[in-house]
PDB file of C-alpha atoms in Angstrom:
ATOM      1  CA  GLU Q 240      77.120 140.911 126.464  1.00 51.00           C
ATOM      2  CA  ASP Q 241      77.820 140.761 122.739  1.00 67.00           C
ATOM      3  CA  LEU Q 242      80.974 138.573 123.053  1.00 73.00           C
ATOM      4  CA  THR Q 243      83.339 141.416 122.254  1.00 80.00           C
ATOM      5  CA  PRO Q 244      86.764 139.817 121.726  1.00 84.00           C
ATOM      6  CA  LEU Q 245      89.410 141.047 124.161  1.00 88.00           C
ATOM      7  CA  PHE Q 246      92.540 138.944 123.713  1.00 89.00           C
ATOM      8  CA  PHE Q 247      93.869 135.505 122.820  1.00 91.00           C
ATOM      9  CA  ASN Q 248      97.068 133.522 123.097  1.00 92.00           C
ATOM     10  CA  PHE Q 249      98.038 130.651 120.837  1.00 90.00           C
ATOM     11  CA  ARG Q 250     101.098 128.391 120.818  1.00 93.00           C
ATOM     12  CA  SER Q 251     101.926 125.685 118.337  1.00 90.00           C
ATOM     13  CA  VAL Q 252     104.897 123.483 117.657  1.00 93.00           C
ATOM     14  CA  TYR Q 253     105.156 121.802 114.289  1.00 90.00           C
ATOM     15  CA  ARG Q 254     108.353 119.907 113.602  1.00 92.00           C
ATOM     16  CA  ALA Q 255     111.144 122.404 114.365  1.00 92.00           C
ATOM     17  CA  THR Q 256     108.928 125.508 114.289  1.00 91.00           C
ATOM     18  CA  GLU Q 257     107.420 127.054 117.400  1.00 93.00           C
ATOM     19  CA  SER Q 258     104.847 129.819 116.880  1.00 91.00           C
ATOM     20  CA  LEU Q 259     103.641 132.100 119.662  1.00 93.00           C
ATOM     21  CA  ILE Q 260     100.697 134.364 118.856  1.00 93.00           C
ATOM     22  CA  ASP Q 261      99.257 137.050 121.111  1.00 94.00           C
ATOM     23  CA  GLY Q 262      96.265 139.056 119.961  1.00 93.00           C
ATOM     24  CA  ASN Q 263      94.184 141.748 121.575  1.00 93.00           C
ATOM     25  CA  VAL Q 264      91.212 143.836 120.572  1.00 92.00           C
ATOM     26  CA  LYS Q 265      90.501 147.356 121.730  1.00 91.00           C
ATOM     27  CA  ASP Q 266      87.689 149.464 120.283  1.00 90.00           C
ATOM     28  CA  TRP Q 267      87.255 146.878 117.497  1.00 91.00           C
ATOM     29  CA  HIS Q 268      90.902 147.139 116.401  1.00 93.00           C
ATOM     30  CA  LEU Q 269      92.867 143.893 116.386  1.00 93.00           C
ATOM     31  CA  THR Q 270      96.608 143.799 117.107  1.00 94.00           C
ATOM     32  CA  VAL Q 271      98.487 140.517 116.680  1.00 94.00           C
ATOM     33  CA  ARG Q 272     102.102 139.828 117.717  1.00 95.00           C
ATOM     34  CA  ILE Q 273     103.735 136.737 116.274  1.00 93.00           C
ATOM     35  CA  LYS Q 274     107.030 135.084 117.192  1.00 95.00           C
ATOM     36  CA  ARG Q 275     108.393 132.133 115.249  1.00 92.00           C
ATOM     37  CA  ASN Q 276     111.331 130.364 116.822  1.00 93.00           C
ATOM     38  CA  GLY Q 277     111.933 133.426 118.998  1.00 92.00           C
ATOM     39  CA  LYS Q 278     112.023 135.862 116.065  1.00 95.00           C
ATOM     40  CA  GLU Q 279     109.424 138.669 116.072  1.00 95.00           C
ATOM     41  CA  GLU Q 280     107.379 138.983 112.858  1.00 93.00           C
ATOM     42  CA  PRO Q 281     105.768 142.214 111.614  1.00 93.00           C
ATOM     43  CA  LEU Q 282     102.880 143.389 113.804  1.00 93.00           C
ATOM     44  CA  ILE Q 283      99.403 142.875 112.337  1.00 93.00           C
ATOM     45  CA  LYS Q 284      96.914 145.692 112.942  1.00 94.00           C
ATOM     46  CA  LYS Q 285      93.447 145.860 111.472  1.00 93.00           C
ATOM     47  CA  GLY Q 286      89.901 146.904 112.230  1.00 94.00           C
ATOM     48  CA  ILE Q 287      87.242 144.262 112.701  1.00 92.00           C
ATOM     49  CA  ALA Q 288      83.492 144.533 112.298  1.00 92.00           C
ATOM     50  CA  LYS Q 289      81.322 144.832 115.385  1.00 90.00           C
ATOM     51  CA  HIS Q 290      79.744 141.539 116.516  1.00 90.00           C
ATOM     52  CA  THR Q 291      82.731 139.545 115.202  1.00 93.00           C
ATOM     53  CA  ILE Q 292      83.672 136.825 117.682  1.00 93.00           C
ATOM     54  CA  LEU Q 293      86.749 134.698 118.257  1.00 92.00           C
ATOM     55  CA  SER Q 294      86.155 131.182 116.933  1.00 91.00           C
ATOM     56  CA  THR Q 295      86.653 129.732 120.415  1.00 90.00           C
ATOM     57  CA  HIS Q 296      83.550 131.681 121.478  1.00 92.00           C
ATOM     58  CA  PHE Q 297      81.290 129.859 118.998  1.00 93.00           C
ATOM     59  CA  PRO Q 298      79.798 127.510 121.640  1.00 91.00           C
ATOM     60  CA  ILE Q 299      78.819 130.609 123.657  1.00 91.00           C
ATOM     61  CA  TRP Q 300      77.379 132.254 120.531  1.00 93.00           C
ATOM     62  CA  ILE Q 301      75.270 129.173 119.728  1.00 92.00           C
ATOM     63  CA  HIS Q 302      74.146 129.006 123.371  1.00 90.00           C
ATOM     64  CA  ARG Q 303      72.888 132.585 123.142  1.00 90.00           C
ATOM     65  CA  HIS Q 304      71.238 132.287 119.718  1.00 91.00           C
ATOM     66  CA  VAL Q 305      69.733 128.777 119.664  1.00 90.00           C
ATOM     67  CA  GLY Q 306      66.334 130.126 120.774  1.00 88.00           C
ATOM     68  CA  GLU Q 307      66.174 132.512 117.781  1.00 91.00           C
ATOM     69  CA  LEU Q 308      66.694 129.843 115.129  1.00 93.00           C
ATOM     70  CA  GLN Q 309      63.791 129.057 112.815  1.00 93.00           C
ATOM     71  CA  PRO Q 310      63.500 125.679 111.029  1.00 93.00           C
ATOM     72  CA  GLY Q 311      65.221 125.775 107.635  1.00 88.00           C
ATOM     73  CA  LYS Q 312      66.304 129.417 108.010  1.00 93.00           C
ATOM     74  CA  THR Q 313      69.963 130.401 108.109  1.00 96.00           C
ATOM     75  CA  LYS Q 314      71.578 132.723 110.651  1.00 96.00           C
ATOM     76  CA  SER Q 315      75.072 134.081 110.012  1.00 96.00           C
ATOM     77  CA  PHE Q 316      77.960 134.859 112.329  1.00 95.00           C
ATOM     78  CA  SER Q 317      81.419 136.304 111.803  1.00 94.00           C
ATOM     79  CA  ALA Q 318      84.481 134.837 113.537  1.00 94.00           C
ATOM     80  CA  ILE Q 319      88.247 135.117 113.594  1.00 93.00           C
ATOM     81  CA  LEU Q 320      90.356 131.984 113.931  1.00 91.00           C
ATOM     82  CA  GLU Q 321      93.025 132.489 116.572  1.00 90.00           C
ATOM     83  CA  ASP Q 322      95.673 130.689 114.467  1.00 86.00           C
ATOM     84  CA  ASN Q 323      94.686 132.463 111.227  1.00 82.00           C
ATOM     85  CA  LEU Q 324      98.188 133.331 109.974  1.00 81.00           C
ATOM     86  CA  GLU Q 325      97.499 132.396 106.334  1.00 81.00           C
ATOM     87  CA  LEU Q 326      94.435 134.641 106.069  1.00 82.00           C
ATOM     88  CA  ASN Q 327      96.063 137.512 108.011  1.00 87.00           C
ATOM     89  CA  TYR Q 328      93.323 137.415 110.669  1.00 90.00           C
ATOM     90  CA  SER Q 329      90.459 138.194 108.331  1.00 91.00           C
ATOM     91  CA  ALA Q 330      87.036 137.421 109.754  1.00 92.00           C
ATOM     92  CA  ASN Q 331      85.174 134.494 108.228  1.00 93.00           C
ATOM     93  CA  VAL Q 332      81.429 134.247 107.831  1.00 96.00           C
ATOM     94  CA  GLY Q 333      79.740 131.125 109.111  1.00 96.00           C
ATOM     95  CA  ARG Q 334      76.157 129.965 108.871  1.00 97.00           C
ATOM     96  CA  VAL Q 335      73.888 127.910 111.110  1.00 97.00           C
ATOM     97  CA  THR Q 336      70.595 126.298 110.127  1.00 97.00           C
ATOM     98  CA  LEU Q 337      68.047 124.606 112.373  1.00 96.00           C
ATOM     99  CA  GLU Q 338      67.333 121.175 110.853  1.00 96.00           C
ATOM    100  CA  LYS Q 339      64.516 118.677 111.353  1.00 95.00           C
ATOM    101  CA  PRO Q 340      65.066 116.632 114.520  1.00 95.00           C
ATOM    102  CA  ASP Q 341      66.538 113.168 114.075  1.00 97.00           C
ATOM    103  CA  GLU Q 342      66.420 110.243 116.525  1.00 96.00           C
ATOM    104  CA  PHE Q 343      69.230 111.650 118.709  1.00 96.00           C
ATOM    105  CA  ALA Q 344      67.559 115.082 118.922  1.00 96.00           C
ATOM    106  CA  ILE Q 345      64.192 113.573 119.827  1.00 96.00           C
ATOM    107  CA  ARG Q 346      65.689 111.174 122.400  1.00 94.00           C
ATOM    108  CA  ASN Q 347      67.729 113.948 124.068  1.00 91.00           C
ATOM    109  CA  GLY Q 348      65.311 116.865 123.692  1.00 93.00           C
ATOM    110  CA  SER Q 349      67.852 118.806 121.670  1.00 95.00           C
ATOM    111  CA  LYS Q 350      67.868 120.855 118.487  1.00 95.00           C
ATOM    112  CA  ARG Q 351      69.807 119.640 115.448  1.00 97.00           C
ATOM    113  CA  ILE Q 352      71.808 122.466 113.880  1.00 97.00           C
ATOM    114  CA  SER Q 353      73.936 122.423 110.715  1.00 97.00           C
ATOM    115  CA  VAL Q 354      77.030 124.614 110.892  1.00 97.00           C
ATOM    116  CA  GLN Q 355      79.085 125.756 107.898  1.00 97.00           C
ATOM    117  CA  PHE Q 356      82.365 127.519 108.757  1.00 96.00           C
ATOM    118  CA  GLN Q 357      85.746 127.641 106.997  1.00 90.00           C
ATOM    119  CA  ASN Q 358      84.629 125.166 104.318  1.00 89.00           C
ATOM    120  CA  GLN Q 359      83.828 122.686 107.095  1.00 93.00           C
ATOM    121  CA  LYS Q 360      80.382 121.263 107.689  1.00 97.00           C
ATOM    122  CA  SER Q 361      79.375 120.011 111.106  1.00 97.00           C
ATOM    123  CA  THR Q 362      76.192 119.122 112.924  1.00 97.00           C
ATOM    124  CA  TRP Q 363      75.541 120.218 116.500  1.00 97.00           C
ATOM    125  CA  TRP Q 364      72.823 118.875 118.793  1.00 97.00           C
ATOM    126  CA  VAL Q 365      72.086 121.585 121.353  1.00 95.00           C
ATOM    127  CA  ASP Q 366      69.902 121.093 124.441  1.00 91.00           C
ATOM    128  CA  PRO Q 367      67.216 123.600 125.555  1.00 84.00           C
ATOM    129  CA  ILE Q 368      69.684 125.611 127.656  1.00 84.00           C
ATOM    130  CA  GLY Q 369      72.096 125.916 124.716  1.00 85.00           C
ATOM    131  CA  THR Q 370      74.701 123.300 125.666  1.00 90.00           C
ATOM    132  CA  ALA Q 371      76.132 121.107 122.899  1.00 93.00           C
ATOM    133  CA  ARG Q 372      75.188 117.456 123.540  1.00 94.00           C
ATOM    134  CA  ARG Q 373      76.865 116.110 120.404  1.00 96.00           C
ATOM    135  CA  ILE Q 374      79.002 117.517 117.571  1.00 96.00           C
ATOM    136  CA  GLU Q 375      79.795 115.615 114.376  1.00 97.00           C
ATOM    137  CA  MET Q 376      82.502 116.745 111.934  1.00 96.00           C
ATOM    138  CA  PRO Q 377      82.288 114.179 109.100  1.00 95.00           C
ATOM    139  CA  THR Q 378      85.243 115.388 107.008  1.00 93.00           C
ATOM    140  CA  GLN Q 379      87.509 114.952 110.036  1.00 92.00           C
ATOM    141  CA  GLY Q 380      85.852 111.733 111.157  1.00 93.00           C
ATOM    142  CA  THR Q 381      85.238 113.338 114.557  1.00 94.00           C
ATOM    143  CA  VAL Q 382      82.339 112.922 116.973  1.00 93.00           C
ATOM    144  CA  VAL Q 383      82.233 114.775 120.285  1.00 93.00           C
ATOM    145  CA  GLU Q 384      79.533 113.760 122.726  1.00 92.00           C
ATOM    146  CA  ARG Q 385      78.692 115.055 126.179  1.00 91.00           C
ATOM    147  CA  VAL Q 386      78.347 112.129 128.575  1.00 90.00           C
ATOM    148  CA  ASP Q 387      78.113 111.669 132.326  1.00 89.00           C
ATOM    149  CA  GLU Q 388      81.230 111.209 134.467  1.00 92.00           C
ATOM    150  CA  LYS Q 389      80.847 107.435 134.771  1.00 93.00           C
ATOM    151  CA  GLU Q 390      80.761 106.947 130.996  1.00 89.00           C
ATOM    152  CA  ALA Q 391      83.703 109.340 130.484  1.00 88.00           C
ATOM    153  CA  ARG Q 392      85.837 107.501 133.069  1.00 90.00           C
ATOM    154  CA  ALA Q 393      84.992 104.151 131.474  1.00 89.00           C
ATOM    155  CA  PHE Q 394      86.054 105.484 128.070  1.00 85.00           C
ATOM    156  CA  LEU Q 395      89.325 106.824 129.459  1.00 88.00           C
ATOM    157  CA  LYS Q 396      90.120 103.419 130.953  1.00 88.00           C
ATOM    158  CA  ASN Q 397      89.394 101.670 127.621  1.00 78.00           C
ATOM    159  CA  PRO Q 398      89.784 104.186 124.733  1.00 71.00           C
ATOM    160  CA  GLY Q 399      88.350 102.974 121.452  1.00 65.00           C
ATOM    161  CA  LYS Q 400      85.977 100.466 123.050  1.00 60.00           C
ATOM    162  CA  GLU Q 401      82.374 101.524 123.054  1.00 54.00           C
TER     163      GLU Q 401
END
């Protein structure tokens, strides 16, 4: 019910380096095993605060909390990035703020929410049942938009043409 993290698995390949990361949480204690190019690194073990989520669970968190948001007021969350090697799996605090509706929010009956996490700002438009309709990440030049199947198939046939 409270999005208690259980486990995660992450694999990345960057140039000649392959990293495999397996993490699990039991009784709010995180254990992370890391292998780089087949070589086991020291085990990471640490306690984490209750109500901390895995970053991949953020869409579920926003789904569950969108109804509690008050205009202009900030609500905080705590999350662990699954590839957080540099920060040794420390939890990061993020903040969400319900903003005034813009044209997209009004047209789609959604709420416009500012998100600040890991020095990244994004804007999420969330519909009444808590599903993200649109996500903009300006510093990355990324826009994610939920569309119907017909529009998605058309895009896949002609990427880059709108």
